[in-house]
PDB file of C-alpha atoms in Angstrom:
ATOM      1  CA  MET A 625      48.784  37.810  -2.248  1.00 68.00           C
ATOM      2  CA  ASN A 626      47.007  40.661  -4.107  1.00 69.00           C
ATOM      3  CA  TYR A 627      43.709  42.430  -3.841  1.00 70.00           C
ATOM      4  CA  GLN A 628      41.909  39.948  -6.137  1.00 75.00           C
ATOM      5  CA  GLU A 629      43.165  37.022  -4.206  1.00 76.00           C
ATOM      6  CA  LEU A 630      42.166  38.620  -0.877  1.00 76.00           C
ATOM      7  CA  THR A 631      38.542  39.236  -2.041  1.00 78.00           C
ATOM      8  CA  ARG A 632      38.273  35.729  -3.429  1.00 82.00           C
ATOM      9  CA  GLU A 633      39.468  34.330  -0.074  1.00 81.00           C
ATOM     10  CA  LEU A 634      36.794  36.398   1.771  1.00 83.00           C
ATOM     11  CA  LYS A 635      34.040  35.355  -0.644  1.00 85.00           C
ATOM     12  CA  ASP A 636      35.037  31.674  -0.240  1.00 83.00           C
ATOM     13  CA  LEU A 637      35.008  32.082   3.515  1.00 86.00           C
ATOM     14  CA  ALA A 638      31.524  33.679   3.399  1.00 86.00           C
ATOM     15  CA  GLN A 639      30.207  30.654   1.481  1.00 88.00           C
ATOM     16  CA  LEU A 640      31.917  28.290   3.896  1.00 89.00           C
ATOM     17  CA  ILE A 641      30.261  30.037   6.888  1.00 88.00           C
ATOM     18  CA  LYS A 642      26.922  29.783   5.127  1.00 90.00           C
ATOM     19  CA  ARG A 643      27.366  26.031   4.397  1.00 90.00           C
ATOM     20  CA  GLN A 644      28.403  25.391   8.023  1.00 91.00           C
ATOM     21  CA  ASN A 645      25.405  27.200   9.356  1.00 91.00           C
ATOM     22  CA  GLY A 646      23.187  25.022   7.126  1.00 92.00           C
ATOM     23  CA  MET A 647      24.883  21.850   8.169  1.00 93.00           C
ATOM     24  CA  ALA A 648      24.503  22.823  11.848  1.00 93.00           C
ATOM     25  CA  ALA A 649      20.725  23.553  11.303  1.00 94.00           C
ATOM     26  CA  ILE A 650      20.182  20.215   9.557  1.00 95.00           C
ATOM     27  CA  ALA A 651      21.974  18.311  12.287  1.00 95.00           C
ATOM     28  CA  GLU A 652      20.039  19.952  15.143  1.00 96.00           C
ATOM     29  CA  ILE A 653      16.680  19.518  13.402  1.00 96.00           C
ATOM     30  CA  LEU A 654      17.369  15.866  12.636  1.00 96.00           C
ATOM     31  CA  ALA A 655      18.550  15.276  16.222  1.00 96.00           C
ATOM     32  CA  TYR A 656      15.364  16.699  17.765  1.00 96.00           C
ATOM     33  CA  PHE A 657      13.245  14.771  15.239  1.00 96.00           C
ATOM     34  CA  LEU A 658      14.948  11.529  16.176  1.00 96.00           C
ATOM     35  CA  PHE A 659      14.797  12.181  19.876  1.00 96.00           C
ATOM     36  CA  GLY A 660      11.011  12.903  19.497  1.00 95.00           C
ATOM     37  CA  LEU A 661      10.586   9.755  17.335  1.00 95.00           C
ATOM     38  CA  ALA A 662      12.217   7.652  20.055  1.00 95.00           C
ATOM     39  CA  SER A 663      10.345   9.195  22.929  1.00 94.00           C
ATOM     40  CA  PHE A 664       6.936   8.852  21.281  1.00 94.00           C
ATOM     41  CA  PHE A 665       7.739   5.204  20.434  1.00 94.00           C
ATOM     42  CA  VAL A 666       7.894   4.397  24.144  1.00 93.00           C
ATOM     43  CA  LEU A 667       4.678   6.329  24.852  1.00 93.00           C
ATOM     44  CA  ASP A 668       2.873   4.755  21.933  1.00 92.00           C
ATOM     45  CA  TYR A 669       3.981   1.303  22.881  1.00 89.00           C
ATOM     46  CA  LEU A 670       2.644   1.713  26.355  1.00 87.00           C
ATOM     47  CA  GLY A 671      -0.432   3.699  25.474  1.00 87.00           C
ATOM     48  CA  HIS A 672      -1.551   2.231  22.136  1.00 85.00           C
ATOM     49  CA  PHE A 673      -2.777   5.589  20.872  1.00 90.00           C
ATOM     50  CA  PRO A 674      -5.402   5.678  18.141  1.00 90.00           C
ATOM     51  CA  LEU A 675      -4.366   6.720  14.566  1.00 90.00           C
ATOM     52  CA  PHE A 676      -5.842  10.257  14.751  1.00 91.00           C
ATOM     53  CA  MET A 677      -3.790  10.990  17.911  1.00 92.00           C
ATOM     54  CA  ARG A 678      -0.571   9.624  16.354  1.00 92.00           C
ATOM     55  CA  LEU A 679      -1.081  11.802  13.266  1.00 93.00           C
ATOM     56  CA  PHE A 680      -1.884  14.890  15.492  1.00 94.00           C
ATOM     57  CA  VAL A 681       1.334  14.343  17.480  1.00 93.00           C
ATOM     58  CA  LEU A 682       3.299  13.916  14.287  1.00 93.00           C
ATOM     59  CA  ILE A 683       1.943  17.045  12.676  1.00 95.00           C
ATOM     60  CA  ILE A 684       2.352  19.129  15.826  1.00 95.00           C
ATOM     61  CA  GLY A 685       6.032  17.867  16.066  1.00 94.00           C
ATOM     62  CA  LEU A 686       6.826  18.852  12.508  1.00 95.00           C
ATOM     63  CA  VAL A 687       5.169  22.309  12.850  1.00 96.00           C
ATOM     64  CA  CYS A 688       7.286  22.913  16.022  1.00 95.00           C
ATOM     65  CA  LEU A 689      10.461  21.823  14.231  1.00 95.00           C
ATOM     66  CA  PHE A 690       9.612  24.101  11.306  1.00 95.00           C
ATOM     67  CA  TYR A 691       8.956  27.072  13.703  1.00 95.00           C
ATOM     68  CA  PHE A 692      12.178  26.364  15.553  1.00 94.00           C
ATOM     69  CA  PHE A 693      14.163  26.231  12.243  1.00 94.00           C
ATOM     70  CA  LYS A 694      12.576  29.482  11.064  1.00 93.00           C
ATOM     71  CA  LYS A 695      13.176  31.307  14.359  1.00 92.00           C
ATOM     72  CA  LYS A 696      16.745  30.122  14.962  1.00 91.00           C
ATOM     73  CA  HIS A 697      18.355  28.954  11.659  1.00 90.00           C
ATOM     74  CA  LEU A 698      16.624  30.356   8.643  1.00 90.00           C
ATOM     75  CA  ASN A 699      18.307  33.742   8.622  1.00 89.00           C
ATOM     76  CA  LYS A 700      21.754  32.156   9.258  1.00 86.00           C
ATOM     77  CA  CYS A 701      21.240  29.552   6.447  1.00 87.00           C
ATOM     78  CA  THR A 702      20.067  32.175   3.856  1.00 87.00           C
ATOM     79  CA  LYS A 703      22.481  35.044   4.709  1.00 85.00           C
ATOM     80  CA  THR A 704      25.695  35.463   2.748  1.00 84.00           C
ATOM     81  CA  PHE A 705      28.143  37.662   4.573  1.00 84.00           C
ATOM     82  CA  SER A 706      29.674  40.482   2.557  1.00 83.00           C
ATOM     83  CA  GLU A 707      33.506  40.803   2.158  1.00 81.00           C
ATOM     84  CA  GLU A 708      33.466  43.664   4.596  1.00 82.00           C
ATOM     85  CA  GLU A 709      31.711  41.545   7.271  1.00 82.00           C
ATOM     86  CA  VAL A 710      34.006  38.690   6.822  1.00 81.00           C
ATOM     87  CA  SER A 711      37.100  41.045   7.022  1.00 81.00           C
ATOM     88  CA  LEU A 712      35.780  42.304  10.432  1.00 83.00           C
ATOM     89  CA  MET A 713      35.575  38.733  11.564  1.00 83.00           C
ATOM     90  CA  LEU A 714      39.064  38.266  10.384  1.00 80.00           C
ATOM     91  CA  GLU A 715      40.323  41.310  12.367  1.00 78.00           C
ATOM     92  CA  ASP A 716      38.461  40.020  15.437  1.00 81.00           C
ATOM     93  CA  LYS A 717      40.283  36.766  15.247  1.00 80.00           C
ATOM     94  CA  PHE A 718      43.597  38.307  14.323  1.00 79.00           C
ATOM     95  CA  PRO A 719      43.973  41.638  16.124  1.00 76.00           C
ATOM     96  CA  GLU A 720      47.384  42.226  14.487  1.00 77.00           C
ATOM     97  CA  PHE A 721      45.539  43.413  11.272  1.00 72.00           C
ATOM     98  CA  ARG A 722      44.537  46.583  13.220  1.00 72.00           C
ATOM     99  CA  SER A 723      41.724  47.405  10.841  1.00 74.00           C
ATOM    100  CA  ARG A 724      43.930  47.026   7.809  1.00 72.00           C
ATOM    101  CA  ALA A 725      41.770  44.329   6.136  1.00 74.00           C
ATOM    102  CA  ILE A 726      38.549  46.408   6.163  1.00 73.00           C
ATOM    103  CA  SER A 727      40.493  49.485   5.193  1.00 74.00           C
ATOM    104  CA  THR A 728      42.087  47.762   2.225  1.00 73.00           C
ATOM    105  CA  LEU A 729      38.690  46.799   0.970  1.00 73.00           C
ATOM    106  CA  GLN A 730      37.294  50.281   1.375  1.00 71.00           C
ATOM    107  CA  PHE A 731      40.259  52.186  -0.030  1.00 70.00           C
ATOM    108  CA  SER A 732      40.474  49.934  -3.068  1.00 67.00           C
ATOM    109  CA  ASN A 733      37.451  52.025  -4.206  1.00 59.00           C
ATOM    110  CA  GLU A 734      39.005  55.247  -5.475  1.00 55.00           C
ATOM    111  CA  SER A 735      36.026  57.245  -4.444  1.00 50.00           C
ATOM    112  CA  GLN A 736      36.734  56.517  -0.841  1.00 52.00           C
ATOM    113  CA  THR A 737      40.441  57.423  -0.768  1.00 51.00           C
ATOM    114  CA  GLY A 738      39.687  61.148  -0.034  1.00 54.00           C
ATOM    115  CA  MET A 739      42.792  63.142   0.703  1.00 54.00           C
ATOM    116  CA  MET A 740      44.881  60.186   1.902  1.00 60.00           C
ATOM    117  CA  SER A 741      48.287  59.767   0.325  1.00 63.00           C
ATOM    118  CA  ALA A 742      48.366  57.078  -2.480  1.00 67.00           C
ATOM    119  CA  GLN A 743      51.737  55.935  -1.032  1.00 68.00           C
ATOM    120  CA  LEU A 744      50.167  55.430   2.424  1.00 72.00           C
ATOM    121  CA  ILE A 745      47.328  53.459   0.989  1.00 66.00           C
ATOM    122  CA  GLU A 746      49.679  51.234  -0.990  1.00 69.00           C
ATOM    123  CA  GLY A 747      51.822  50.690   2.100  1.00 73.00           C
ATOM    124  CA  MET A 748      48.762  49.664   4.124  1.00 70.00           C
ATOM    125  CA  LYS A 749      47.666  47.218   1.414  1.00 71.00           C
ATOM    126  CA  GLU A 750      51.070  45.622   1.239  1.00 76.00           C
ATOM    127  CA  GLN A 751      51.019  45.055   5.019  1.00 74.00           C
ATOM    128  CA  THR A 752      47.514  43.593   4.748  1.00 73.00           C
ATOM    129  CA  PHE A 753      48.508  41.202   1.957  1.00 74.00           C
ATOM    130  CA  SER A 754      51.661  40.187   3.880  1.00 73.00           C
ATOM    131  CA  LEU A 755      49.744  39.436   7.012  1.00 75.00           C
ATOM    132  CA  ALA A 756      46.973  37.557   5.035  1.00 72.00           C
ATOM    133  CA  GLU A 757      49.521  35.238   3.525  1.00 75.00           C
ATOM    134  CA  GLU A 758      50.726  34.075   6.935  1.00 73.00           C
ATOM    135  CA  ARG A 759      47.179  33.402   8.317  1.00 75.00           C
ATOM    136  CA  ASP A 760      44.720  30.595   7.883  1.00 75.00           C
ATOM    137  CA  PHE A 761      41.395  32.390   7.289  1.00 77.00           C
ATOM    138  CA  LYS A 762      39.443  29.275   8.065  1.00 78.00           C
ATOM    139  CA  LEU A 763      40.431  29.656  11.722  1.00 80.00           C
ATOM    140  CA  ILE A 764      37.908  32.460  12.098  1.00 80.00           C
ATOM    141  CA  ILE A 765      35.091  29.877  11.772  1.00 82.00           C
ATOM    142  CA  ASP A 766      33.843  28.662  15.064  1.00 82.00           C
ATOM    143  CA  LYS A 767      33.150  24.940  14.605  1.00 86.00           C
ATOM    144  CA  SER A 768      32.052  24.235  18.225  1.00 88.00           C
ATOM    145  CA  GLY A 769      28.367  24.792  17.440  1.00 88.00           C
ATOM    146  CA  LEU A 770      28.537  22.358  14.514  1.00 91.00           C
ATOM    147  CA  VAL A 771      30.457  19.760  16.462  1.00 93.00           C
ATOM    148  CA  LYS A 772      27.961  19.976  19.335  1.00 94.00           C
ATOM    149  CA  ARG A 773      24.924  19.476  17.036  1.00 94.00           C
ATOM    150  CA  VAL A 774      26.601  16.587  15.185  1.00 95.00           C
ATOM    151  CA  LYS A 775      27.182  14.973  18.657  1.00 96.00           C
ATOM    152  CA  TYR A 776      23.501  15.352  19.422  1.00 95.00           C
ATOM    153  CA  LEU A 777      22.537  13.843  16.062  1.00 96.00           C
ATOM    154  CA  ALA A 778      24.984  10.952  16.654  1.00 96.00           C
ATOM    155  CA  LEU A 779      23.452  10.278  20.089  1.00 96.00           C
ATOM    156  CA  ALA A 780      19.916  10.395  18.682  1.00 96.00           C
ATOM    157  CA  SER A 781      20.874   8.014  15.899  1.00 96.00           C
ATOM    158  CA  VAL A 782      22.474   5.542  18.376  1.00 96.00           C
ATOM    159  CA  LEU A 783      19.226   5.685  20.431  1.00 95.00           C
ATOM    160  CA  ILE A 784      17.161   4.850  17.320  1.00 95.00           C
ATOM    161  CA  VAL A 785      19.544   1.949  16.396  1.00 95.00           C
ATOM    162  CA  VAL A 786      19.419   0.593  19.947  1.00 95.00           C
ATOM    163  CA  MET A 787      15.569   0.671  20.056  1.00 93.00           C
ATOM    164  CA  PHE A 788      15.403  -1.037  16.686  1.00 91.00           C
ATOM    165  CA  ALA A 789      17.888  -3.685  17.763  1.00 93.00           C
ATOM    166  CA  LEU A 790      15.975  -4.402  21.008  1.00 90.00           C
ATOM    167  CA  ALA A 791      12.500  -4.431  19.340  1.00 88.00           C
ATOM    168  CA  PRO A 792      12.905  -4.660  15.624  1.00 89.00           C
ATOM    169  CA  GLN A 793       9.330  -5.885  14.900  1.00 86.00           C
ATOM    170  CA  SER A 794       7.697  -3.394  17.244  1.00 89.00           C
ATOM    171  CA  PHE A 795       9.733  -0.408  16.035  1.00 90.00           C
ATOM    172  CA  SER A 796       8.944  -1.275  12.377  1.00 90.00           C
ATOM    173  CA  LEU A 797       5.300  -1.481  13.230  1.00 90.00           C
ATOM    174  CA  TYR A 798       5.581   1.822  15.089  1.00 91.00           C
ATOM    175  CA  LEU A 799       6.666   3.627  11.907  1.00 90.00           C
ATOM    176  CA  GLN A 800       3.754   1.985  10.067  1.00 90.00           C
ATOM    177  CA  ARG A 801       1.313   3.083  12.728  1.00 90.00           C
ATOM    178  CA  PHE A 802       1.566   6.752  11.556  1.00 89.00           C
ATOM    179  CA  ILE A 803      -0.265   5.840   8.254  1.00 88.00           C
ATOM    180  CA  SER A 804      -2.214   2.674   9.226  1.00 86.00           C
ATOM    181  CA  GLN A 805      -3.974   1.010  12.068  1.00 83.00           C
ATOM    182  CA  VAL A 806      -1.701  -1.898  12.904  1.00 85.00           C
ATOM    183  CA  GLU A 807      -1.070  -3.382  16.275  1.00 82.00           C
ATOM    184  CA  TYR A 808       2.094  -4.117  18.231  1.00 83.00           C
ATOM    185  CA  PRO A 809       2.970  -7.846  18.648  1.00 81.00           C
ATOM    186  CA  THR A 810       2.103  -9.248  22.020  1.00 80.00           C
ATOM    187  CA  LYS A 811       3.832 -11.871  24.173  1.00 84.00           C
ATOM    188  CA  THR A 812       0.580 -13.792  24.543  1.00 90.00           C
ATOM    189  CA  LYS A 813      -0.570 -14.932  21.082  1.00 90.00           C
ATOM    190  CA  LEU A 814      -4.207 -15.637  20.112  1.00 91.00           C
ATOM    191  CA  LYS A 815      -4.672 -18.999  18.381  1.00 92.00           C
ATOM    192  CA  ASN A 816      -8.471 -18.984  18.140  1.00 93.00           C
ATOM    193  CA  ILE A 817     -11.748 -18.483  19.955  1.00 94.00           C
ATOM    194  CA  GLU A 818     -13.957 -21.451  20.292  1.00 94.00           C
ATOM    195  CA  MET A 819     -17.741 -20.922  20.835  1.00 94.00           C
ATOM    196  CA  ALA A 820     -21.189 -21.706  19.459  1.00 92.00           C
ATOM    197  CA  PRO A 821     -22.319 -19.730  16.509  1.00 91.00           C
ATOM    198  CA  TYR A 822     -25.140 -18.329  18.570  1.00 92.00           C
ATOM    199  CA  ALA A 823     -26.452 -18.345  22.163  1.00 92.00           C
ATOM    200  CA  ILE A 824     -29.746 -19.995  23.208  1.00 91.00           C
ATOM    201  CA  MET A 825     -32.084 -17.593  25.088  1.00 89.00           C
ATOM    202  CA  GLY A 826     -32.208 -18.308  28.835  1.00 89.00           C
ATOM    203  CA  GLU A 827     -29.231 -20.699  28.755  1.00 90.00           C
ATOM    204  CA  SER A 828     -25.596 -20.311  29.583  1.00 92.00           C
ATOM    205  CA  PHE A 829     -22.967 -19.613  26.884  1.00 93.00           C
ATOM    206  CA  GLN A 830     -19.435 -20.899  26.994  1.00 94.00           C
ATOM    207  CA  ILE A 831     -16.341 -19.088  25.380  1.00 94.00           C
ATOM    208  CA  LYS A 832     -12.996 -20.830  25.085  1.00 95.00           C
ATOM    209  CA  VAL A 833      -9.917 -18.791  24.106  1.00 95.00           C
ATOM    210  CA  HIS A 834      -6.886 -20.708  22.910  1.00 95.00           C
ATOM    211  CA  VAL A 835      -3.563 -18.832  23.328  1.00 94.00           C
ATOM    212  CA  ALA A 836       0.133 -19.534  23.016  1.00 92.00           C
ATOM    213  CA  GLY A 837       3.360 -17.832  24.098  1.00 89.00           C
ATOM    214  CA  VAL A 838       3.368 -16.358  27.601  1.00 88.00           C
ATOM    215  CA  ILE A 839       0.440 -17.835  29.480  1.00 89.00           C
ATOM    216  CA  PRO A 840      -0.852 -15.688  32.345  1.00 88.00           C
ATOM    217  CA  SER A 841      -2.693 -17.075  35.427  1.00 88.00           C
ATOM    218  CA  GLN A 842      -6.032 -15.866  34.205  1.00 89.00           C
ATOM    219  CA  GLY A 843      -7.740 -13.278  31.924  1.00 92.00           C
ATOM    220  CA  GLN A 844     -10.817 -11.091  31.945  1.00 93.00           C
ATOM    221  CA  LEU A 845     -13.794 -10.806  29.626  1.00 93.00           C
ATOM    222  CA  SER A 846     -16.194  -7.873  29.430  1.00 91.00           C
ATOM    223  CA  LEU A 847     -19.809  -7.812  28.133  1.00 89.00           C
ATOM    224  CA  LEU A 848     -20.282  -4.515  26.322  1.00 84.00           C
ATOM    225  CA  ASP A 849     -23.740  -3.549  27.489  1.00 73.00           C
ATOM    226  CA  ALA A 850     -25.407  -0.241  26.707  1.00 58.00           C
ATOM    227  CA  ASP A 851     -26.034   0.362  30.409  1.00 67.00           C
ATOM    228  CA  GLU A 852     -22.902  -1.069  32.034  1.00 69.00           C
ATOM    229  CA  ASP A 853     -19.948  -3.356  31.319  1.00 72.00           C
ATOM    230  CA  ILE A 854     -20.188  -6.726  33.007  1.00 85.00           C
ATOM    231  CA  GLN A 855     -16.967  -8.395  33.897  1.00 89.00           C
ATOM    232  CA  PHE A 856     -16.230 -12.193  33.987  1.00 92.00           C
ATOM    233  CA  ASP A 857     -13.017 -14.063  34.593  1.00 92.00           C
ATOM    234  CA  LEU A 858     -11.419 -16.050  31.922  1.00 93.00           C
ATOM    235  CA  LYS A 859     -10.233 -19.057  33.889  1.00 92.00           C
ATOM    236  CA  PRO A 860      -7.511 -21.453  32.737  1.00 92.00           C
ATOM    237  CA  SER A 861      -8.766 -24.946  32.003  1.00 91.00           C
ATOM    238  CA  ASP A 862      -6.908 -28.233  32.699  1.00 89.00           C
ATOM    239  CA  GLU A 863      -5.439 -27.999  29.210  1.00 90.00           C
ATOM    240  CA  PRO A 864      -2.595 -25.504  29.038  1.00 89.00           C
ATOM    241  CA  GLY A 865      -3.220 -22.395  26.892  1.00 91.00           C
ATOM    242  CA  ILE A 866      -7.104 -22.633  27.047  1.00 94.00           C
ATOM    243  CA  PHE A 867      -9.122 -20.097  29.023  1.00 95.00           C
ATOM    244  CA  ILE A 868     -12.831 -20.680  29.638  1.00 95.00           C
ATOM    245  CA  CYS A 869     -15.636 -18.238  30.501  1.00 94.00           C
ATOM    246  CA  GLU A 870     -19.246 -19.337  31.273  1.00 93.00           C
ATOM    247  CA  ILE A 871     -21.832 -16.624  30.812  1.00 91.00           C
ATOM    248  CA  PRO A 872     -25.027 -17.656  32.626  1.00 89.00           C
ATOM    249  CA  SER A 873     -28.606 -17.098  31.395  1.00 85.00           C
ATOM    250  CA  VAL A 874     -28.241 -15.181  28.215  1.00 85.00           C
ATOM    251  CA  LEU A 875     -31.343 -13.045  27.469  1.00 85.00           C
ATOM    252  CA  LYS A 876     -30.300 -10.791  24.555  1.00 87.00           C
ATOM    253  CA  VAL A 877     -27.800 -10.390  21.819  1.00 88.00           C
ATOM    254  CA  PHE A 878     -24.492  -9.243  23.359  1.00 89.00           C
ATOM    255  CA  GLU A 879     -20.944  -8.198  22.485  1.00 91.00           C
ATOM    256  CA  PHE A 880     -17.816  -9.016  24.360  1.00 92.00           C
ATOM    257  CA  GLU A 881     -14.134  -8.223  24.445  1.00 92.00           C
ATOM    258  CA  GLY A 882     -11.363  -9.405  26.706  1.00 93.00           C
ATOM    259  CA  GLN A 883      -7.737  -9.409  27.758  1.00 92.00           C
ATOM    260  CA  ILE A 884      -5.296 -12.211  28.541  1.00 91.00           C
ATOM    261  CA  GLY A 885      -1.900 -10.919  29.567  1.00 88.00           C
ATOM    262  CA  ASP A 886      -0.996  -8.212  27.007  1.00 85.00           C
ATOM    263  CA  LEU A 887      -3.334  -9.727  24.431  1.00 88.00           C
ATOM    264  CA  LYS A 888      -6.494  -7.800  23.767  1.00 89.00           C
ATOM    265  CA  LEU A 889      -9.473  -9.611  22.294  1.00 91.00           C
ATOM    266  CA  ALA A 890     -11.313  -7.511  19.698  1.00 88.00           C
ATOM    267  CA  PRO A 891     -14.997  -6.897  20.235  1.00 90.00           C
ATOM    268  CA  THR A 892     -17.084  -9.851  19.086  1.00 92.00           C
ATOM    269  CA  GLN A 893     -20.904  -9.995  18.794  1.00 92.00           C
ATOM    270  CA  VAL A 894     -22.872 -13.163  19.711  1.00 92.00           C
ATOM    271  CA  LYS A 895     -26.268 -13.703  18.110  1.00 92.00           C
ATOM    272  CA  LEU A 896     -29.228 -14.997  20.092  1.00 90.00           C
ATOM    273  CA  GLU A 897     -31.746 -17.718  19.100  1.00 89.00           C
ATOM    274  CA  LYS A 898     -34.815 -19.161  20.867  1.00 85.00           C
ATOM    275  CA  ARG A 899     -34.659 -22.871  21.675  1.00 77.00           C
ATOM    276  CA  LEU A 900     -36.628 -24.928  19.186  1.00 70.00           C
ATOM    277  CA  ILE A 901     -39.410 -26.834  20.829  1.00 65.00           C
ATOM    278  CA  PRO A 902     -40.106 -30.270  19.256  1.00 61.00           C
ATOM    279  CA  ALA A 903     -43.518 -30.692  17.548  1.00 53.00           C
ATOM    280  CA  ASP A 904     -44.570 -33.570  19.875  1.00 56.00           C
ATOM    281  CA  GLU A 905     -43.918 -31.391  22.957  1.00 52.00           C
ATOM    282  CA  THR A 906     -46.131 -28.561  21.646  1.00 49.00           C
ATOM    283  CA  LEU A 907     -49.076 -30.960  21.252  1.00 46.00           C
ATOM    284  CA  LEU A 908     -48.965 -32.102  24.897  1.00 49.00           C
TER     285      LEU A 908
END
């Protein structure tokens, strides 16, 4: 080995350290992102958060990841170590160099030789080159940090794969829910809601809800009133999969929503009409 080969080895080593720092940063950021994605899937599935909240959480999460990257990894990913800095790492790993590596780099510049004997400098260089040929420079790179972060990334990836395998439709919809208002599939499926096109003032009004899938023992229907919400039971009929609610004495236009098992009924408005009185009755 000669001086040119030594400096080339040190430069290549500096680039290798920089690449490894970049790979470690990417692995850690991706691991945290996937862990966050998996965690929020559970929360969103249970809480059914609105779109603005999902977007807020996503933006806050990305901002935190960027801040974390900037604080911990940006300098390491952009910094290229000098040959002198790498030689100090080399001497720290291989104490037998005894400062010969850094001295070889410094004394190769004639302006820094001073009063030292040329023969002494050449002898030191030969010792450095001889030691360098017997050493694997790549051993100075500590790969434990990269390995640990790759393990985190692998664990996070396995978690995502398991969630997708257990609930493929729900997880696919979860990803869509960051850009659109879609709902998770329910175990109880709505077939249709059967009711008259309008209610008659002063008379009762019947609502029939036809469902399939998992059929619970009963459901609940709520009238959305400006003053208070009025609750009614959706009771199962003799026919399986049909729930009936009888609303007594309707006096005004109303809106209702309901829930049967994990199925939520969207708000629906019912119009109100007065009963038509036959002409012969008005004459009496």
